Each structure stands twice: as C-alpha cells, then as structure tokens.
CSV table of C-alpha atoms and ligand atoms in Angstrom, one decimal:
chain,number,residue,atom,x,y,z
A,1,UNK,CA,-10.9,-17.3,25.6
A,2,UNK,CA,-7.0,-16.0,25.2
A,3,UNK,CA,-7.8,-13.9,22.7
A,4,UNK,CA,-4.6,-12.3,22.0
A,5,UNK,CA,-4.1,-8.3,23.3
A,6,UNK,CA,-4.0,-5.6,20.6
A,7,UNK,CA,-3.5,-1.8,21.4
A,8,UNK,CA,-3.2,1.4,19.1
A,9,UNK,CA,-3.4,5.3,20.1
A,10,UNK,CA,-4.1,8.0,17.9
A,11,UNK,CA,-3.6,11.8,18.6
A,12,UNK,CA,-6.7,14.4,18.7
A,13,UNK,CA,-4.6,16.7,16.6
A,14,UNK,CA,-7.0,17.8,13.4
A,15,UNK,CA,-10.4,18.3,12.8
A,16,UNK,CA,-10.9,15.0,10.6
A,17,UNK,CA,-8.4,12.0,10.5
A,18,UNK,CA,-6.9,11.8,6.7
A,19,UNK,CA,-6.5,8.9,4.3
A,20,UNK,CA,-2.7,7.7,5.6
A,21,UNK,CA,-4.3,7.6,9.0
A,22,UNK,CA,-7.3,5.4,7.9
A,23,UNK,CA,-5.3,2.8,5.4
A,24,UNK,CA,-2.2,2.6,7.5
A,25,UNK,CA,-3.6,2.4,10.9
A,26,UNK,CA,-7.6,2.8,11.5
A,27,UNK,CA,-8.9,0.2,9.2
A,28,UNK,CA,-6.5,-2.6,10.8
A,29,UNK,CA,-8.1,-1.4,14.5
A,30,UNK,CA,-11.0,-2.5,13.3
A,31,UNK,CA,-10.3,-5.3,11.7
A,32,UNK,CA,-8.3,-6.8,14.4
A,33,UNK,CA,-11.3,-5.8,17.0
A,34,UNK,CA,-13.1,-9.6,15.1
A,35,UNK,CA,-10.3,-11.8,17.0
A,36,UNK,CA,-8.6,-9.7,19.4
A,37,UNK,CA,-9.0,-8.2,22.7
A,38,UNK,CA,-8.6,-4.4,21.3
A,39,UNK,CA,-7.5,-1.5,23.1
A,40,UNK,CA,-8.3,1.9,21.4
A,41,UNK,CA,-7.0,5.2,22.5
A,42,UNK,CA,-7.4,8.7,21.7
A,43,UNK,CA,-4.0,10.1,22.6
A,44,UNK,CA,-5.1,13.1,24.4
A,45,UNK,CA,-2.3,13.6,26.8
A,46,UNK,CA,-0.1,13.0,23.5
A,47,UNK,CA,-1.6,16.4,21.8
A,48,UNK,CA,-0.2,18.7,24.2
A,49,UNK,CA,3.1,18.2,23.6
A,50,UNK,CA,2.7,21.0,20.9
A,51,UNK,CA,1.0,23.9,21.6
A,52,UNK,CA,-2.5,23.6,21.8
A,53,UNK,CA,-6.2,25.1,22.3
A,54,UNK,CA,-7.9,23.8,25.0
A,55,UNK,CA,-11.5,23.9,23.4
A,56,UNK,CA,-10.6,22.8,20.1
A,57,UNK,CA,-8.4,19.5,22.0
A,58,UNK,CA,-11.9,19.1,23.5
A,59,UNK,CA,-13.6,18.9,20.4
A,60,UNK,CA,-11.0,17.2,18.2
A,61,UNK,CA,-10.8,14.4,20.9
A,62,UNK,CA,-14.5,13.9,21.1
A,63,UNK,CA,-13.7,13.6,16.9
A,64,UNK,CA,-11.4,11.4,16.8
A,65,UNK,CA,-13.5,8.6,18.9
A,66,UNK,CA,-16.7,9.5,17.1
A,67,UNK,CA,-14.9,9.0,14.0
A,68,UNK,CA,-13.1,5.7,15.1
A,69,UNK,CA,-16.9,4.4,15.7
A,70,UNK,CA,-18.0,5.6,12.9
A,71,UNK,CA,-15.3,3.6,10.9
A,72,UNK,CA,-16.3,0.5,12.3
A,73,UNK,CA,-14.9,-0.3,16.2
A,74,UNK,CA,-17.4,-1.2,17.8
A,75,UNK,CA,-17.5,-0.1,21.8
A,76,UNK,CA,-18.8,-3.4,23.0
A,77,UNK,CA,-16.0,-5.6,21.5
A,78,UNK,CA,-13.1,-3.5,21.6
A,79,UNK,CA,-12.1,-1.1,24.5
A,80,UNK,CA,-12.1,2.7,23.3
A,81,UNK,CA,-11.3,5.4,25.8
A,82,UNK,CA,-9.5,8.9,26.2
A,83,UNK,CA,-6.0,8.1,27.5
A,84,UNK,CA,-6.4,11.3,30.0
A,85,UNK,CA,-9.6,9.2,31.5
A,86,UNK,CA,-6.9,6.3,33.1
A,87,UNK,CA,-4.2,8.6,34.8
A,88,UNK,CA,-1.7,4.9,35.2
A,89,UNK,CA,-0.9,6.6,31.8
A,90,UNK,CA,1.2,9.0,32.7
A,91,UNK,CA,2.5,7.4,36.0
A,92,UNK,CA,4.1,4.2,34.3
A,93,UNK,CA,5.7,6.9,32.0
A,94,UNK,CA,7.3,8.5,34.4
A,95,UNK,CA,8.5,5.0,35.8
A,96,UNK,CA,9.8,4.2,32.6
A,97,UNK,CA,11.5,7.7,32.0
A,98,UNK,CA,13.7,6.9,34.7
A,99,UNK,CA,14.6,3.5,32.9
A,100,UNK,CA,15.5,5.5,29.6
A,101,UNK,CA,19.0,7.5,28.1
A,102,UNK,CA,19.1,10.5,27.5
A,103,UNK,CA,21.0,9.7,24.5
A,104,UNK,CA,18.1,7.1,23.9
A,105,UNK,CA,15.5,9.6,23.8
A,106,UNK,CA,17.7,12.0,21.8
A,107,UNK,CA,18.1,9.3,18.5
A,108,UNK,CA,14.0,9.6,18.1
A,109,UNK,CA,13.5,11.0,14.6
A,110,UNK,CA,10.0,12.3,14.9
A,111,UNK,CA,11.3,14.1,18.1
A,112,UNK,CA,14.3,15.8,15.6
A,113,UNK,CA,11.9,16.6,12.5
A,114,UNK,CA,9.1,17.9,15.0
A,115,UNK,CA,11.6,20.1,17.0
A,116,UNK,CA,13.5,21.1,14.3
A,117,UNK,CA,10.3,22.9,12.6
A,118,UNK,CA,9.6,25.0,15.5
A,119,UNK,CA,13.5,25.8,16.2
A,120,UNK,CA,14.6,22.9,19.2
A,121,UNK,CA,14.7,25.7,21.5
A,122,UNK,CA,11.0,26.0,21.6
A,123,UNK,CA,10.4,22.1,21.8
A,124,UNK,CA,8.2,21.2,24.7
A,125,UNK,CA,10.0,18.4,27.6
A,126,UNK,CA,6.9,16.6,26.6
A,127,UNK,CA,7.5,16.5,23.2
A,128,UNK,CA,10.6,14.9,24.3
A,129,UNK,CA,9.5,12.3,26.6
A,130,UNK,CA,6.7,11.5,23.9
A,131,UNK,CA,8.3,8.2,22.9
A,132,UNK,CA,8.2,6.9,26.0
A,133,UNK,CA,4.3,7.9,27.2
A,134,UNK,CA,3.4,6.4,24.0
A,135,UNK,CA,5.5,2.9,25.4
A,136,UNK,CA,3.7,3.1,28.6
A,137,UNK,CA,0.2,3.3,26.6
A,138,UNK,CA,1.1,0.0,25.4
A,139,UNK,CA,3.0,-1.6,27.9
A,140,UNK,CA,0.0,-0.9,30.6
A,141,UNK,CA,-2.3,-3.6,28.3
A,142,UNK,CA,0.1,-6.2,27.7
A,143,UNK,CA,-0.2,-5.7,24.0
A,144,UNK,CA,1.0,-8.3,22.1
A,145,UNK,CA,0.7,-6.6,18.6
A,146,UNK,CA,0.9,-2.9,18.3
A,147,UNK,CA,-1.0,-2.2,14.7
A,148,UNK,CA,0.2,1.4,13.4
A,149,UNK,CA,1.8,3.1,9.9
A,150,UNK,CA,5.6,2.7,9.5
A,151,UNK,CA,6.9,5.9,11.1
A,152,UNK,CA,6.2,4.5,14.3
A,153,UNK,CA,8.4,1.6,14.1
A,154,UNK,CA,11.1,3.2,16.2
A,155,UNK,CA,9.2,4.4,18.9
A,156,UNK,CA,8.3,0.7,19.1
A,157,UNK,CA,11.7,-0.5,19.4
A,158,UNK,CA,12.2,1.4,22.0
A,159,UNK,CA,9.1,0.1,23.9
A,160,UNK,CA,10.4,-3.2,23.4
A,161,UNK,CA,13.9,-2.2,24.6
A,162,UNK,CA,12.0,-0.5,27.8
A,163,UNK,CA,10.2,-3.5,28.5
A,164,UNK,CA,13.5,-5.8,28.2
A,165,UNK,CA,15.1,-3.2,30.7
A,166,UNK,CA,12.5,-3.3,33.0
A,167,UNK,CA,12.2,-7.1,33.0
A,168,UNK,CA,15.7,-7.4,33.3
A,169,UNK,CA,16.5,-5.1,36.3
A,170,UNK,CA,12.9,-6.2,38.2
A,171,UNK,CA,12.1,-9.1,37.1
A,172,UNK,CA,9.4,-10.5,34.3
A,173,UNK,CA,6.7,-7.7,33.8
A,174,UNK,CA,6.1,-6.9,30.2
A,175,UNK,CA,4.8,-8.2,27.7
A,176,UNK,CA,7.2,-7.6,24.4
A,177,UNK,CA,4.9,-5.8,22.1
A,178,UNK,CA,4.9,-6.9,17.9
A,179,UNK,CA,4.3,-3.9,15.4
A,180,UNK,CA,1.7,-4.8,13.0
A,181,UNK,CA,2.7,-2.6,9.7
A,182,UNK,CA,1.3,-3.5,7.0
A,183,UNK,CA,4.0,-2.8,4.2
A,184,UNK,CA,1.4,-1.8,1.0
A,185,UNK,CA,-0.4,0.7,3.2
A,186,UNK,CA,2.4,1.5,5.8
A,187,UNK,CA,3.4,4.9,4.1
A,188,UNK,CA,0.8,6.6,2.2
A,189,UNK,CA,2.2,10.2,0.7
A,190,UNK,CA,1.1,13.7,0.2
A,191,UNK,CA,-0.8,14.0,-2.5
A,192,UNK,CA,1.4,17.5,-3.6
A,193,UNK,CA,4.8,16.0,-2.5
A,194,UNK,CA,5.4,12.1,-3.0
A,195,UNK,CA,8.4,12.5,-1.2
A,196,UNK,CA,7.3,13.0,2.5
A,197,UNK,CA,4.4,11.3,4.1
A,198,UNK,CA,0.6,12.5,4.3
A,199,UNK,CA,0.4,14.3,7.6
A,200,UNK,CA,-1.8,16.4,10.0
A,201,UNK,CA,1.0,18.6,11.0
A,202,UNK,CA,3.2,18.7,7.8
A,203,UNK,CA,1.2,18.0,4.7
A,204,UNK,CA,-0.7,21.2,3.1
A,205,UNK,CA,-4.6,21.0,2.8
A,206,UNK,CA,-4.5,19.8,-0.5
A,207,UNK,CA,-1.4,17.0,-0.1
A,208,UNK,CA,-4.2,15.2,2.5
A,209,UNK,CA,-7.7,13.4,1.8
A,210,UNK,CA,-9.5,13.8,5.1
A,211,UNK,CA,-11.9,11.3,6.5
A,212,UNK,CA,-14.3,13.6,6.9
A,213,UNK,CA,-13.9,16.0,3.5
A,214,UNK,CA,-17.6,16.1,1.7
A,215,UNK,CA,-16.9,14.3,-1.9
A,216,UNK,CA,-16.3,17.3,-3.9
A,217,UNK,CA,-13.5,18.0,-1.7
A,218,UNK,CA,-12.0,14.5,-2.4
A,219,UNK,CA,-12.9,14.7,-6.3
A,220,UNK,CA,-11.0,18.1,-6.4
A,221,UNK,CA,-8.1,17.2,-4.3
A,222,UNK,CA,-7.8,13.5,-6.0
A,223,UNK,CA,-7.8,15.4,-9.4
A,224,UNK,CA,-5.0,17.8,-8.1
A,225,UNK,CA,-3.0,15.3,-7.3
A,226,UNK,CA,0.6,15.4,-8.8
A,227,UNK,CA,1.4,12.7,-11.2
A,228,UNK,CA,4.4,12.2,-13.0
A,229,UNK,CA,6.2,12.8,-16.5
A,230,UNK,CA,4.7,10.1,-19.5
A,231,UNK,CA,0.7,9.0,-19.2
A,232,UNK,CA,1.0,5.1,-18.3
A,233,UNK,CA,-0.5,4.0,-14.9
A,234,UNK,CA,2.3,1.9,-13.9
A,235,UNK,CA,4.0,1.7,-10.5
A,236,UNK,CA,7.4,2.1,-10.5
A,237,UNK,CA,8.8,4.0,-6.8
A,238,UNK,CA,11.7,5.7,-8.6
A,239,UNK,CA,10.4,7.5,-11.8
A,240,UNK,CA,7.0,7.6,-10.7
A,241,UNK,CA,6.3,8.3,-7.2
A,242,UNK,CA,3.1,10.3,-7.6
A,243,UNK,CA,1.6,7.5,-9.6
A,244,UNK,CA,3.1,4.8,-7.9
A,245,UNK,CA,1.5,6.2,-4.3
A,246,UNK,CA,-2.4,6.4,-6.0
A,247,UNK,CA,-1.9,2.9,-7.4
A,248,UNK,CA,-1.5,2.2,-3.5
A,249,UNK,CA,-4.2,4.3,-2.5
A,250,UNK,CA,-6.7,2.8,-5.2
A,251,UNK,CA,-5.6,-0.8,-4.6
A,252,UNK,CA,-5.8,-0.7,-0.9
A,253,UNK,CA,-9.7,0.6,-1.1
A,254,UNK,CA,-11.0,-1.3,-3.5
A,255,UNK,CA,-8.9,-4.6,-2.6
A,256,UNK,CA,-8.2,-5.1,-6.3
A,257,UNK,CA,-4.0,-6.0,-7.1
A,258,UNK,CA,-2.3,-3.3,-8.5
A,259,UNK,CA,-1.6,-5.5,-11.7
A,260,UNK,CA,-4.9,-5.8,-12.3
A,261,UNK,CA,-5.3,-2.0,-12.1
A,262,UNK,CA,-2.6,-1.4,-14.3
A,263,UNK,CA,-3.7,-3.6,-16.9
A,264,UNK,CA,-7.0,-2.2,-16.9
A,265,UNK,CA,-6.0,1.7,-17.4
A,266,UNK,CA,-2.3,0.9,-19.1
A,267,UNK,CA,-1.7,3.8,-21.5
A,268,UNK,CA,-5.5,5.5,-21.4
A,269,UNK,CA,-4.0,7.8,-19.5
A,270,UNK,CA,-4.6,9.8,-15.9
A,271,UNK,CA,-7.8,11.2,-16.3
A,272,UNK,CA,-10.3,7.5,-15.9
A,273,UNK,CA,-7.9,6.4,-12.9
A,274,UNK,CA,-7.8,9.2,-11.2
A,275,UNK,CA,-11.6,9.8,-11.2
A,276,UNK,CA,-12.6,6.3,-10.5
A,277,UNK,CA,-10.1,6.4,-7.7
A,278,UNK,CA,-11.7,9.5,-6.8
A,279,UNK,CA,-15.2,7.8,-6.6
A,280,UNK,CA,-13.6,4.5,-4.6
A,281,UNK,CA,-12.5,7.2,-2.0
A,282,UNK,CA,-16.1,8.5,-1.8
A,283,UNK,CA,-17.7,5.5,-1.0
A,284,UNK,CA,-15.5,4.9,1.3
A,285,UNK,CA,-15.6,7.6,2.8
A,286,UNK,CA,-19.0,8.8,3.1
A,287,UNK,CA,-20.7,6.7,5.2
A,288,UNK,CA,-17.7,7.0,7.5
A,289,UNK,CA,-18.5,10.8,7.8
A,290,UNK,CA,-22.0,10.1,7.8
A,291,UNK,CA,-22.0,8.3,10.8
A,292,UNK,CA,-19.9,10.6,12.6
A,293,UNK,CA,-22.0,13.3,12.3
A,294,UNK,CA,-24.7,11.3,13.8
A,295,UNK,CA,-22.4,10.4,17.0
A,296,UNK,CA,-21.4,14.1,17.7
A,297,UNK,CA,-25.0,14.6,17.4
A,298,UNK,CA,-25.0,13.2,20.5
A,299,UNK,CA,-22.2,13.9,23.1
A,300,UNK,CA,-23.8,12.7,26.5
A,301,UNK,CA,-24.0,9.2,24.9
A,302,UNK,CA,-20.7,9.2,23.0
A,303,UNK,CA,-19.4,10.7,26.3
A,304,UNK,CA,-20.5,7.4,28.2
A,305,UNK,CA,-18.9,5.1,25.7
A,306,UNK,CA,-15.9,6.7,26.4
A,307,UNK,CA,-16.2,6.4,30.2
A,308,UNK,CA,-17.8,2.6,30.0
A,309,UNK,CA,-13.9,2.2,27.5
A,310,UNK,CA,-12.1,4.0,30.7
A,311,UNK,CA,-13.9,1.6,33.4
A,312,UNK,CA,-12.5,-1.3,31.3
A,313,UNK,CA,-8.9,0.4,30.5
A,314,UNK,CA,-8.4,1.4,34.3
A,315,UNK,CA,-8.9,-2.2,35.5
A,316,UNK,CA,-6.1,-3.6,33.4
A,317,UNK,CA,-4.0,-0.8,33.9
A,318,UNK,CA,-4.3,-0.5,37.7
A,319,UNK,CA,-3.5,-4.2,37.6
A,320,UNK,CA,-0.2,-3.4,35.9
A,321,UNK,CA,0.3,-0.3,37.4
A,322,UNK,CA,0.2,-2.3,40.8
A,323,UNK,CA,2.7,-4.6,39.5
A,324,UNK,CA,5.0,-2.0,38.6
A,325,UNK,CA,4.6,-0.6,42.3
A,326,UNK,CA,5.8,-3.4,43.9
A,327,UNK,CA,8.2,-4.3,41.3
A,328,UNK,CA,10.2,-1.3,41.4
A,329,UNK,CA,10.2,-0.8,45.8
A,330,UNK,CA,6.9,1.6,46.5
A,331,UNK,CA,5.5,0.9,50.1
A,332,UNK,CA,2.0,-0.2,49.3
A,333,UNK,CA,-0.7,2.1,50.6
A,334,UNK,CA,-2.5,0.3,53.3
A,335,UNK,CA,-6.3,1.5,52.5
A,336,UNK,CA,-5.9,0.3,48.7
A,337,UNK,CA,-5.9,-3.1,47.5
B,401,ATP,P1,1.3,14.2,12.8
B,401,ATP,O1,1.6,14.7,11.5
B,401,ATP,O2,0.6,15.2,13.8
B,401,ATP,O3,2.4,13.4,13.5
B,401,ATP,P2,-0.1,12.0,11.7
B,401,ATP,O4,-0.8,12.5,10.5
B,401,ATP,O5,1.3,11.4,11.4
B,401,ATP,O6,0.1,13.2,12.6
B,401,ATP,P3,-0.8,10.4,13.9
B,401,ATP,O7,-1.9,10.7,14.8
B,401,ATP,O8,0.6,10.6,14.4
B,401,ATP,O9,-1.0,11.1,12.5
B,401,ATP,O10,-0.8,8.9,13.5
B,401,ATP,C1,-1.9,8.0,13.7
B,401,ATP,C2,-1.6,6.7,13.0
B,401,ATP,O11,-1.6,6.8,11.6
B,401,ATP,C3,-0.2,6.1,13.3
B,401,ATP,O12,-0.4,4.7,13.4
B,401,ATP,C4,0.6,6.4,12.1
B,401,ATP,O13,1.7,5.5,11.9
B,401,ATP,C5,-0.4,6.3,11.0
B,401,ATP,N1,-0.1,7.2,9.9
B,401,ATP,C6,0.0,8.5,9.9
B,401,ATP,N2,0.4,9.0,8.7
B,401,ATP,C7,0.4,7.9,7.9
B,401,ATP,C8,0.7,7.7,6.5
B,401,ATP,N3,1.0,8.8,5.7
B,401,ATP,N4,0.7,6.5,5.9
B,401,ATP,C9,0.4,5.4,6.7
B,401,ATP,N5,0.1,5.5,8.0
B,401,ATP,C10,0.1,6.7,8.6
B,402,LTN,N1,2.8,8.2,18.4
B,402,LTN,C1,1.6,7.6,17.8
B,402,LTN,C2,0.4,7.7,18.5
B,402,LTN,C3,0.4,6.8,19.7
B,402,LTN,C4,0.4,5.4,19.7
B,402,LTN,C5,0.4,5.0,21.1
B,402,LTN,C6,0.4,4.4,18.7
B,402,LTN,C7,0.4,7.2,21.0
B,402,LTN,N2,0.4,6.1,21.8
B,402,LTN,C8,0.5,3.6,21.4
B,402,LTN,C9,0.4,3.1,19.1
B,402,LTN,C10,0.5,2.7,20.4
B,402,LTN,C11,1.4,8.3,16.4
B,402,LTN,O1,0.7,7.8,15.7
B,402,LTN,N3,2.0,9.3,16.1
C-alpha cells in the first residue's frame, strides 16, 4: 500500500519537449508511475521567471501535459497537474525563502549562466528564488525520489539542505528527497555543440530533436549532426564527443549496449549509424506526437485531467502546508480545518 512517493516538474517553456528532456527525465516519469505514487507537474509558475507571453505559456502548458500523456503517464495512476492549479506552491516557497542564504541562493549555477545571458541586471527576483520554488514543489509531496537529468542535482541539494533546516529549527517535517539520475542518459548534448547540453533556451534549432518534430525534421537534423575527425563508431568522451553523445542517444532508445552497437557499425563508417539512429528516433517518436495531437484535439477533457491531478495534488499539499503552519507559529484560522 506504501507505495513509495515520486515527484518531477517540468517547465512550459517550448513548443515541443526535445530529446534530453524525454531520455533524461520523461521516460523515467513514466516508468516509475508502474510502482510509485507519482506526482507530475507542469512548472507553470516556474516559466515566468523569464520573460514570457501569456498566450503562448497558455498553450505551451496545455503541451507539455498533453505531451507527458501522450508519452505514456497515465492520469489515473500517477497525479499530473499545473503547479499554478495548488497555490501551497508558492506559499511553502516563500516559507522556505526565509530559511535560505543569500549567499546560498547566490552559488546556484543555472541562476549564474541564465542571468549572465541576459546581463544579471535584467534577471528577474524570481529567477533567483527559482531554486527554492522548485524545493517546495517537492517538499509539499513528501517525495522520496526526485527523478530528473543531471543539471538539477544542485538544486536538489539544496532542497535537501532546506528540508534538514527546517526539520532542525521546527521539528521533523520533511521528507529528505533522493535524485534519481540516471548516469547514461543524465546529460544528453547538442547535436551542433557536444560541449554544452541539449536545451530549450540555449541550444539552436538544429543542436535539439524535439518530441514533437515530424520525421523528416529528425532525419535531417540526426544527419546534421556533428561528428568527429576519423570514421569509427566508437565512444570515447575525449576525442569523440559528437560520436560518443549519438552512441548514447542510439543506445538509450533502442535498449541495445553500446558495445554491441559499436561492434556492429566499427569502421563502416557514419552514414548506416546515423540513419538507423535516425529511424530508432522516429519510432519513438511518432506515436508520441501522434497522440498529442489527439489530446490537444480536445482541451475541455485534457483541461479536466488536469483539474481531477490538482484535486489530488491540493489534498497532500494542504496537508503539508497545514503542517508547516503550525510548525513555524501561524495562529490557525478558526473557520478552516
Ligand atoms: P531550459 O534550457 O529552459 O532550462 P531544459 O531544456 O533544460 O530547459 P527543463 O524544463 O529545464 O529543460 O528540464 C526538464 C527535465 O529535463 C529536467 O529533469 C532536466 O534535468 C532534464 N533535462 C534537460 N535537458 C537535458 C539534457 N540535455 N539531458 C538530460 N536531461 C535533460
Ligand atoms: N528546475 C527543473 C524543473 C522543476 C523540477 C521541480 C524538477 C521545477 N520543479 C521539482 C524536479 C522537481 C528543471 O528541469 N529545470
């Protein structure tokens, strides 16, 4: 019955989710929805800490949850909602902003590359405080594991450290949260630039497979792909990163070892791997972006999933949130429970 808690966001932020997104984080959600009790959450309030447009965050958010279904959660077993939907959200974060150092915030590394790019001048408060909504998303459910890609393991330590200092000061509260990173997937690269990770705000349209790209999008951009000096398909992280990063890619969605796929294509050269990889990313692929575009065919029922997800989300987290009331010296309000 103690199924144990799992919870994961991810931020409304492009029109399609890419291929890092899927193998590092999306395809473990739904895998760990089978034996888990699964909290999914599109990170809407998460997307504004960069400038934004409020139609296309409406859009992109009704995206990313038709997407996540049309990957493979499943609404009835796991709990998937819009963090905006359970408001406890942004109240524990502000509880726990008052638990964190300045200096603490200020050693967050996405918060120094994502200011730097705009000039830190121009870098939203909430861009700041970021780290610390996203340790309240998790903290809220209890979550036990926290299943995401590699560049979030800091913003996880300092959930954990949060949760210590909250426990510490007011007595046992949180549950310490896990990452679960898997290290083969945990940093997929661009496609143009081996040396920085696939991204929806950094990587150019052709470094990045989207979900949600028709297949002769992904044959084209799979063929663009840069590779590296020699023609052996043969993963070695130093001298060949571009290689080395596809063998990843290719291994991860078909399941086969990388030795194997190695010693299949050896010294044949680029041209077989890269389209059969191509082709492995299609079938993938497609029936993913075939289902989505059957969801956002309908928005009044994808719209009720979501608020069925909230329901379930705001019971747990109004549990918590009560919790963290009383724990911290709020008079309770006599006409609420
Ligand atoms: P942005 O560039 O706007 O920060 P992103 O592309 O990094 O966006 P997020 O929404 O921040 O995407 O991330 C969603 C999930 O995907 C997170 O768990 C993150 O760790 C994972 N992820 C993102 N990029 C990669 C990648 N290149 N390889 C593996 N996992 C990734
Ligand atoms: N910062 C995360 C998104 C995120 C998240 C979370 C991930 C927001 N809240 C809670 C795990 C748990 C990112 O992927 N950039």
């Amino acid at each position: 019955m103690n199924r144990p808690r799992v919870l994961s966001g991810i931020q409304p932020t492009a029109d399609s989710f890419h291929l890092g997104n899927y193998l590092g984080a999306v395809r473990q959600w739904v895998a760990l929805q089978e034996e888990h009790d699964a909290f999914y959450c599109v990170v809407d309030l998460h997307a504004i800490t960069v400038p934004h447009d409020p139609d296309t965050l409406r859009r992109r958010s009704r995206i990313a949850a038709a997407q996540l279904i049309g990957a493979g959660l499943e609404p009835e077993r796991c709990t998937l909602f819009l963090q905006s939907h359970v408001p406890e959200h942004a109240e524990l974060a502000w509880v726990l902003s008052c638990l964190t150092g300045f200096g603490e915030a200020s050693r967050m590394t996405q918060f120094k590359d994502k200011s730097a790019k705009g000039g830190s001048e121009q870098a939203s408060v909430g861009l700041f405080t970021y780290p610390i909504l996203q340790a309240a998303d998790i903290l809220l459910y209890e979550a036990d594991q926290v299943p995401v890609g590699e560049d979030q393991r800091q913003h996880l330590e300092l959930t954990r450290d949060l949760a210590q200092r909250f426990n510490h000061r007011f007595g046992g509260t949180f549950v310490l949260p896990a990452p679960y990173i898997l290290p083969s997937v945990a940093r997929i690269a661009d496609l143009q630039d081996p040396a920085i990770k696939m991204s929806k705000s950094a990587s150019s349209p052709q470094g990045i497979v989207d979900v949600l790209d028709d297949p002769a999008q992904i044959r084209r951009k799979i063929a663009r792909a840069v590779t590296d000096a020699g023609r052996d398909v043969r993963a070695d992280e130093e001298n060949k990163p571009g290689i080395t990063n596809l063998l990843r890619i290719y291994s991860a969605l078909t399941g086969e070892p990388i030795a194997a796929i190695e010693a299949r294509y050896g010294s044949t050269g680029y041209g077989q791997f890269k389209k059969d990889l191509a082709e492995a990313a299609v079938a993938t692929f497609t029936p993913i972006r075939e289902r989505t575009e059957a969801i956002l065919a309908d928005t009044e029922s994808l719209d009720k999933t979501l608020a069925d997800g909230a329901a379930r989300a705001g019971r747990v987290a109004r549990e918590t949130m009560a919790t963290v009331r009383e724990k911290i010296g709020f008079v309770p309000r006599l006409d609420r429970p």
